[in-house]
GROMACS .gro file of C-alpha atoms in nm:
model
  314
    1MET     CA    1  -7.417  -4.232   0.923
    2MET     CA    2  -7.493  -3.892   1.066
    3ALA     CA    3  -7.178  -3.909   1.276
    4ALA     CA    4  -6.968  -4.000   0.972
    5LEU     CA    5  -7.112  -3.705   0.777
    6CYS     CA    6  -7.028  -3.467   1.061
    7ILE     CA    7  -6.671  -3.595   1.071
    8THR     CA    8  -6.637  -3.544   0.694
    9VAL     CA    9  -6.768  -3.188   0.718
   10VAL     CA   10  -6.524  -3.110   1.000
   11LYS     CA   11  -6.233  -3.250   0.796
   12LEU     CA   12  -6.330  -3.036   0.497
   13LEU     CA   13  -6.351  -2.725   0.712
   14LEU     CA   14  -6.008  -2.799   0.861
   15LEU     CA   15  -5.857  -2.848   0.514
   16LEU     CA   16  -6.014  -2.521   0.396
   17LEU     CA   17  -5.879  -2.336   0.699
   18LEU     CA   18  -5.533  -2.486   0.650
   19SER     CA   19  -5.527  -2.383   0.284
   20LEU     CA   20  -5.624  -2.026   0.370
   21VAL     CA   21  -5.348  -2.006   0.631
   22THR     CA   22  -5.099  -2.140   0.379
   23ILE     CA   23  -5.205  -1.886   0.114
   24ASN     CA   24  -5.190  -1.597   0.360
   25SER     CA   25  -4.851  -1.711   0.489
   26ALA     CA   26  -4.712  -1.729   0.136
   27PHE     CA   27  -4.849  -1.382   0.058
   28ALA     CA   28  -4.697  -1.238   0.376
   29ALA     CA   29  -4.361  -1.399   0.300
   30ARG     CA   30  -4.363  -1.253  -0.050
   31GLN     CA   31  -4.443  -0.909   0.085
   32LEU     CA   32  -4.154  -0.938   0.332
   33THR     CA   33  -3.922  -1.052   0.054
   34ASP     CA   34  -4.032  -0.769  -0.172
   35SER     CA   35  -3.983  -0.509   0.102
   36THR     CA   36  -3.635  -0.634   0.195
   37GLN     CA   37  -3.522  -0.640  -0.166
   38LYS     CA   38  -3.612  -0.275  -0.221
   39THR     CA   39  -3.273  -0.151  -0.097
   40LEU     CA   40  -3.168   0.210  -0.138
   41ARG     CA   41  -2.899   0.263  -0.398
   42PHE     CA   42  -2.562   0.423  -0.334
   43GLN     CA   43  -2.558   0.697  -0.595
   44TYR     CA   44  -2.432   1.036  -0.704
   45HIS     CA   45  -2.677   1.319  -0.639
   46HIS     CA   46  -2.498   1.562  -0.874
   47GLY     CA   47  -2.366   1.802  -0.610
   48PRO     CA   48  -2.007   1.932  -0.603
   49LEU     CA   49  -1.716   1.725  -0.475
   50LEU     CA   50  -1.414   1.881  -0.308
   51SER     CA   51  -1.125   1.913  -0.551
   52GLY     CA   52  -0.790   2.079  -0.608
   53LYS     CA   53  -0.510   2.112  -0.355
   54LEU     CA   54  -0.657   2.099  -0.005
   55SER     CA   55  -0.473   2.152   0.321
   56ILE     CA   56  -0.586   1.963   0.630
   57ASN     CA   57  -0.573   2.192   0.933
   58LEU     CA   58  -0.574   2.016   1.270
   59ILE     CA   59  -0.736   2.182   1.573
   60TRP     CA   60  -0.649   1.999   1.895
   61TYR     CA   61  -0.893   2.063   2.177
   62GLY     CA   62  -0.784   1.943   2.519
   63ASN     CA   63  -0.486   1.750   2.644
   64PHE     CA   64  -0.298   1.557   2.374
   65LYS     CA   65   0.059   1.436   2.404
   66SER     CA   66   0.299   1.530   2.126
   67THR     CA   67   0.331   1.160   2.043
   68GLN     CA   68  -0.045   1.141   1.997
   69ARG     CA   69  -0.050   1.443   1.769
   70ALA     CA   70   0.227   1.286   1.561
   71ILE     CA   71   0.013   0.977   1.496
   72VAL     CA   72  -0.251   1.191   1.326
   73SER     CA   73  -0.019   1.434   1.146
   74ASP     CA   74   0.182   1.143   1.005
   75PHE     CA   75  -0.142   0.986   0.884
   76ILE     CA   76  -0.242   1.300   0.693
   77THR     CA   77   0.105   1.318   0.539
   78SER     CA   78   0.084   0.948   0.449
   79LEU     CA   79  -0.223   1.003   0.234
   80SER     CA   80  -0.022   1.195  -0.022
   81SER     CA   81   0.316   1.027   0.023
   82PRO     CA   82   0.496   0.879  -0.280
   83LYS     CA   83   0.361   0.543  -0.384
   84SER     CA   84   0.708   0.398  -0.327
   85GLU     CA   85   0.607   0.354   0.037
   86SER     CA   86   0.574  -0.006   0.154
   87GLN     CA   87   0.256  -0.159   0.021
   88PRO     CA   88  -0.025  -0.167   0.098
   89SER     CA   89  -0.007   0.201   0.185
   90ALA     CA   90  -0.235   0.474   0.314
   91ALA     CA   91  -0.163   0.662  -0.010
   92THR     CA   92  -0.292   0.369  -0.218
   93TRP     CA   93  -0.604   0.354  -0.001
   94TRP     CA   94  -0.669   0.725  -0.051
   95ALA     CA   95  -0.607   0.704  -0.426
   96SER     CA   96  -0.913   0.480  -0.457
   97VAL     CA   97  -1.129   0.787  -0.383
   98SER     CA   98  -1.045   0.907  -0.735
   99LYS     CA   99  -1.300   0.656  -0.871
  100TYR     CA  100  -1.577   0.882  -0.741
  101TYR     CA  101  -1.441   1.175  -0.942
  102LEU     CA  102  -1.406   0.965  -1.256
  103LEU     CA  103  -1.768   0.854  -1.240
  104ALA     CA  104  -1.892   1.206  -1.162
  105ASN     CA  105  -1.723   1.346  -1.473
  106PRO     CA  106  -1.574   1.076  -1.698
  107LYS     CA  107  -1.455   1.324  -1.961
  108LYS     CA  108  -1.277   1.557  -1.721
  109PRO     CA  109  -1.242   1.414  -1.370
  110ALA     CA  110  -1.143   1.664  -1.104
  111PHE     CA  111  -0.805   1.656  -0.936
  112LEU     CA  112  -0.766   1.614  -0.559
  113SER     CA  113  -0.453   1.640  -0.346
  114LEU     CA  114  -0.424   1.661   0.034
  115SER     CA  115  -0.144   1.804   0.245
  116LEU     CA  116  -0.090   1.870   0.613
  117GLY     CA  117  -0.168   2.233   0.697
  118LYS     CA  118  -0.141   2.424   1.022
  119GLN     CA  119  -0.201   2.288   1.370
  120ILE     CA  120  -0.379   2.486   1.642
  121LEU     CA  121  -0.368   2.383   2.008
  122HIS     CA  122  -0.636   2.448   2.270
  123PRO     CA  123  -0.482   2.268   2.570
  124ASN     CA  124  -0.666   2.472   2.837
  125TYR     CA  125  -1.023   2.372   2.742
  126SER     CA  126  -1.120   2.733   2.662
  127LEU     CA  127  -1.484   2.632   2.597
  128GLY     CA  128  -1.510   2.384   2.881
  129LYS     CA  129  -1.524   2.006   2.868
  130THR     CA  130  -1.875   1.972   2.728
  131LEU     CA  131  -1.916   2.100   2.372
  132THR     CA  132  -2.212   2.157   2.142
  133THR     CA  133  -2.210   2.123   1.766
  134LYS     CA  134  -2.206   2.503   1.737
  135GLN     CA  135  -1.893   2.515   1.949
  136ILE     CA  136  -1.730   2.249   1.731
  137GLU     CA  137  -1.809   2.468   1.430
  138ALA     CA  138  -1.657   2.769   1.605
  139LEU     CA  139  -1.338   2.574   1.676
  140ALA     CA  140  -1.329   2.460   1.313
  141ALA     CA  141  -1.355   2.822   1.202
  142SER     CA  142  -1.031   2.900   1.383
  143GLY     CA  143  -0.851   2.679   1.135
  144GLU     CA  144  -1.041   2.789   0.828
  145ASP     CA  145  -0.838   2.882   0.521
  146VAL     CA  146  -0.912   2.894   0.152
  147ASN     CA  147  -0.898   2.543   0.006
  148SER     CA  148  -0.880   2.365   0.339
  149ILE     CA  149  -1.062   2.121   0.564
  150SER     CA  150  -1.062   2.195   0.935
  151VAL     CA  151  -1.035   1.887   1.155
  152VAL     CA  152  -1.132   1.929   1.522
  153LEU     CA  153  -0.999   1.657   1.749
  154THR     CA  154  -1.133   1.645   2.105
  155ALA     CA  155  -0.947   1.482   2.393
  156ALA     CA  156  -1.061   1.176   2.588
  157ASP     CA  157  -1.208   1.386   2.871
  158VAL     CA  158  -1.421   1.607   2.644
  159ALA     CA  159  -1.791   1.532   2.594
  160VAL     CA  160  -1.956   1.637   2.268
  161ASP     CA  161  -2.325   1.635   2.176
  162GLY     CA  162  -2.411   1.288   2.045
  163PHE     CA  163  -2.067   1.142   2.111
  164CYS     CA  164  -2.083   0.772   2.201
  165MET     CA  165  -2.462   0.776   2.163
  166SER     CA  166  -2.511   0.815   1.790
  167ARG     CA  167  -2.171   0.905   1.650
  168CYS     CA  168  -1.794   0.879   1.689
  169GLY     CA  169  -1.736   1.187   1.479
  170SER     CA  170  -1.903   1.389   1.207
  171HIS     CA  171  -1.843   1.618   0.913
  172GLY     CA  172  -2.033   1.914   0.780
  173SER     CA  173  -2.014   2.260   0.633
  174SER     CA  174  -2.077   2.599   0.788
  175HIS     CA  175  -2.111   2.964   0.693
  176VAL     CA  176  -1.920   3.106   0.986
  177SER     CA  177  -1.731   3.347   0.758
  178LYS     CA  178  -1.799   3.560   0.453
  179ASN     CA  179  -1.619   3.307   0.237
  180ALA     CA  180  -1.777   3.012   0.060
  181PRO     CA  181  -1.912   2.731   0.282
  182ALA     CA  182  -1.627   2.579   0.480
  183THR     CA  183  -1.604   2.205   0.539
  184TYR     CA  184  -1.500   2.059   0.871
  185ILE     CA  185  -1.459   1.728   1.049
  186TRP     CA  186  -1.486   1.647   1.417
  187VAL     CA  187  -1.351   1.328   1.576
  188GLY     CA  188  -1.347   1.244   1.946
  189ASN     CA  189  -1.105   1.031   2.145
  190SER     CA  190  -1.322   0.749   2.279
  191GLU     CA  191  -1.060   0.578   2.498
  192THR     CA  192  -1.232   0.647   2.831
  193GLN     CA  193  -1.589   0.705   2.713
  194CYS     CA  194  -1.685   0.438   2.458
  195PRO     CA  195  -1.388   0.248   2.312
  196GLY     CA  196  -1.608  -0.054   2.246
  197GLN     CA  197  -1.817   0.156   2.012
  198CYS     CA  198  -1.568   0.398   1.854
  199ALA     CA  199  -1.233   0.216   1.881
  200TRP     CA  200  -1.335  -0.136   1.776
  201PRO     CA  201  -1.159  -0.365   1.679
  202PHE     CA  202  -0.895  -0.242   1.924
  203HIS     CA  203  -1.137  -0.282   2.214
  204GLN     CA  204  -1.403  -0.535   2.305
  205PRO     CA  205  -1.730  -0.436   2.132
  206ILE     CA  206  -2.021  -0.310   2.342
  207TYR     CA  207  -2.265  -0.549   2.176
  208GLY     CA  208  -2.279  -0.813   1.907
  209PRO     CA  209  -2.037  -1.101   1.852
  210GLN     CA  210  -1.755  -1.091   2.107
  211SER     CA  211  -1.400  -1.155   1.997
  212PRO     CA  212  -1.064  -1.061   2.151
  213PRO     CA  213  -0.957  -0.704   2.070
  214LEU     CA  214  -0.673  -0.654   1.824
  215VAL     CA  215  -0.347  -0.486   1.919
  216ALA     CA  216  -0.345  -0.121   1.811
  217PRO     CA  217  -0.065  -0.046   1.560
  218ASN     CA  218   0.042   0.277   1.734
  219ASN     CA  219  -0.005   0.132   2.082
  220ASP     CA  220  -0.283   0.378   2.161
  221VAL     CA  221  -0.639   0.245   2.146
  222GLY     CA  222  -0.794   0.591   2.155
  223MET     CA  223  -0.575   0.744   1.884
  224ASP     CA  224  -0.583   0.440   1.657
  225GLY     CA  225  -0.962   0.449   1.688
  226MET     CA  226  -0.955   0.816   1.592
  227ILE     CA  227  -0.754   0.731   1.279
  228ILE     CA  228  -1.023   0.485   1.167
  229ASN     CA  229  -1.297   0.744   1.214
  230LEU     CA  230  -1.094   1.031   1.068
  231ALA     CA  231  -1.011   0.826   0.759
  232GLY     CA  232  -1.375   0.743   0.695
  233LEU     CA  233  -1.488   1.099   0.755
  234LEU     CA  234  -1.223   1.239   0.520
  235ALA     CA  235  -1.353   1.011   0.243
  236GLY     CA  236  -1.709   1.119   0.321
  237THR     CA  237  -1.618   1.487   0.331
  238VAL     CA  238  -1.457   1.505  -0.012
  239THR     CA  239  -1.721   1.289  -0.185
  240ASN     CA  240  -2.027   1.432  -0.006
  241PRO     CA  241  -1.922   1.772   0.132
  242PHE     CA  242  -2.261   1.946   0.115
  243ARG     CA  243  -2.501   1.651   0.151
  244ASN     CA  244  -2.566   1.629  -0.223
  245GLY     CA  245  -2.272   1.423  -0.347
  246TYR     CA  246  -2.229   1.047  -0.319
  247PHE     CA  247  -2.437   0.872  -0.056
  248GLN     CA  248  -2.704   0.613   0.013
  249GLY     CA  249  -3.019   0.654   0.218
  250PRO     CA  250  -3.172   0.970   0.367
  251LYS     CA  251  -2.989   1.297   0.319
  252ALA     CA  252  -3.003   1.372   0.693
  253ALA     CA  253  -2.836   1.041   0.785
  254PRO     CA  254  -2.648   0.924   0.477
  255LEU     CA  255  -2.428   0.621   0.429
  256GLU     CA  256  -2.113   0.749   0.262
  257ALA     CA  257  -1.791   0.613   0.112
  258ALA     CA  258  -1.676   0.445   0.436
  259SER     CA  259  -1.993   0.426   0.646
  260ALA     CA  260  -2.156   0.219   0.371
  261CYS     CA  261  -1.907  -0.056   0.465
  262PRO     CA  262  -1.932  -0.069   0.847
  263GLY     CA  263  -1.691  -0.295   1.033
  264VAL     CA  264  -1.504  -0.403   0.719
  265TYR     CA  265  -1.125  -0.368   0.720
  266GLY     CA  266  -1.001  -0.676   0.540
  267ARG     CA  267  -1.117  -0.954   0.313
  268ARG     CA  268  -1.378  -1.200   0.441
  269ALA     CA  269  -1.492  -0.964   0.717
  270TYR     CA  270  -1.820  -1.037   0.893
  271PRO     CA  271  -1.994  -0.898   1.205
  272GLY     CA  272  -1.750  -0.923   1.494
  273TYR     CA  273  -1.455  -1.002   1.265
  274ALA     CA  274  -1.260  -0.716   1.103
  275GLY     CA  275  -1.128  -0.931   0.821
  276GLU     CA  276  -0.792  -1.068   0.718
  277LEU     CA  277  -0.530  -0.812   0.825
  278LEU     CA  278  -0.154  -0.781   0.833
  279VAL     CA  279   0.014  -0.846   1.167
  280ASP     CA  280   0.339  -0.686   1.279
  281PRO     CA  281   0.571  -0.972   1.378
  282THR     CA  282   0.733  -0.771   1.659
  283SER     CA  283   0.437  -0.598   1.827
  284GLY     CA  284   0.157  -0.830   1.719
  285ALA     CA  285  -0.040  -0.524   1.606
  286SER     CA  286  -0.299  -0.556   1.329
  287TYR     CA  287  -0.302  -0.310   1.040
  288ASN     CA  288  -0.375  -0.281   0.670
  289ALA     CA  289  -0.187   0.032   0.558
  290ASN     CA  290   0.171   0.151   0.581
  291GLY     CA  291   0.250   0.518   0.630
  292VAL     CA  292   0.540   0.760   0.656
  293ASN     CA  293   0.805   0.728   0.927
  294GLY     CA  294   0.740   0.357   0.956
  295ARG     CA  295   0.381   0.410   1.071
  296LYS     CA  296   0.114   0.144   1.043
  297TYR     CA  297  -0.257   0.219   1.037
  298LEU     CA  298  -0.592   0.049   1.015
  299VAL     CA  299  -0.819   0.219   0.759
  300PRO     CA  300  -1.178   0.125   0.673
  301ALA     CA  301  -1.297  -0.034   0.353
  302LEU     CA  302  -1.437   0.212   0.101
  303TYR     CA  303  -1.740   0.157  -0.116
  304ASP     CA  304  -1.628   0.116  -0.476
  305PRO     CA  305  -1.891   0.290  -0.692
  306SER     CA  306  -1.762   0.122  -1.008
  307THR     CA  307  -1.819  -0.231  -0.876
  308SER     CA  308  -2.082  -0.165  -0.605
  309THR     CA  309  -1.872  -0.354  -0.351
  310CYS     CA  310  -1.672  -0.271  -0.040
  311SER     CA  311  -1.306  -0.252  -0.139
  312THR     CA  312  -1.029  -0.331   0.111
  313LEU     CA  313  -0.654  -0.292   0.101
  314ALA     CA  314  -0.556  -0.611   0.281
   0.00000   0.00000   0.00000
């Protein structure tokens, strides 16, 4: 009888212990669920957006072929080309940025128009082949004009602080002149340094799901990768020029119009898959936007603030 009583007590203790574990597990799971659901909102922080007629000045640092420079200059021109271009077009993609202006001021949305400005060449690596952010800003200042965005493009053999480690490019503003704060963009050519990071999906990714690389539409992995990054940074620059416009997350490391939709280029995209894209029947190249002079480009999805979704062209 004593033995039976002991067994009963042990069973009760085990049941009590099991119930406590179950309760604690449920509580922990709820806490995890609550914490993961508290996502940061993509929102407007009431700062100024860039507006009016803006010229895009290109500063080429290092060795670029004329054919490579044409890929980028044609892309800038394509953003404001007539909408009679073959669809889907780079101009249609860029026009979607106007939704940010409409939401910022529904009664009187600002006007924005881009055009190709001047081009400055630095083929002799005047500042060396390893650049700091301050040197990037100094190069950007050489292309500074009223109502302009300076775009610094560094060649494949140029190292820049943070390049390939935490960024493929960046944008910012500086007070290098007596004028109002000037906005600039920097994009590096990753072809020989980190194409798997900064030129995907035209190169095998460094990590994550592995899939065959796509054929670059301009037959230049480095330059087509630069177009992707330049496109996203342009959208981020005009909608969050001074770190108080549209973004999600911390001000020091914001997710912006394009970076809020990483790796998305077409419908049904998922990690390791860029999405459903158009394919050129002759070259086999993948793209989602037509441009001037018969150009084809791959541009990133942009976050649509009116629907809170990532919007793609293709």
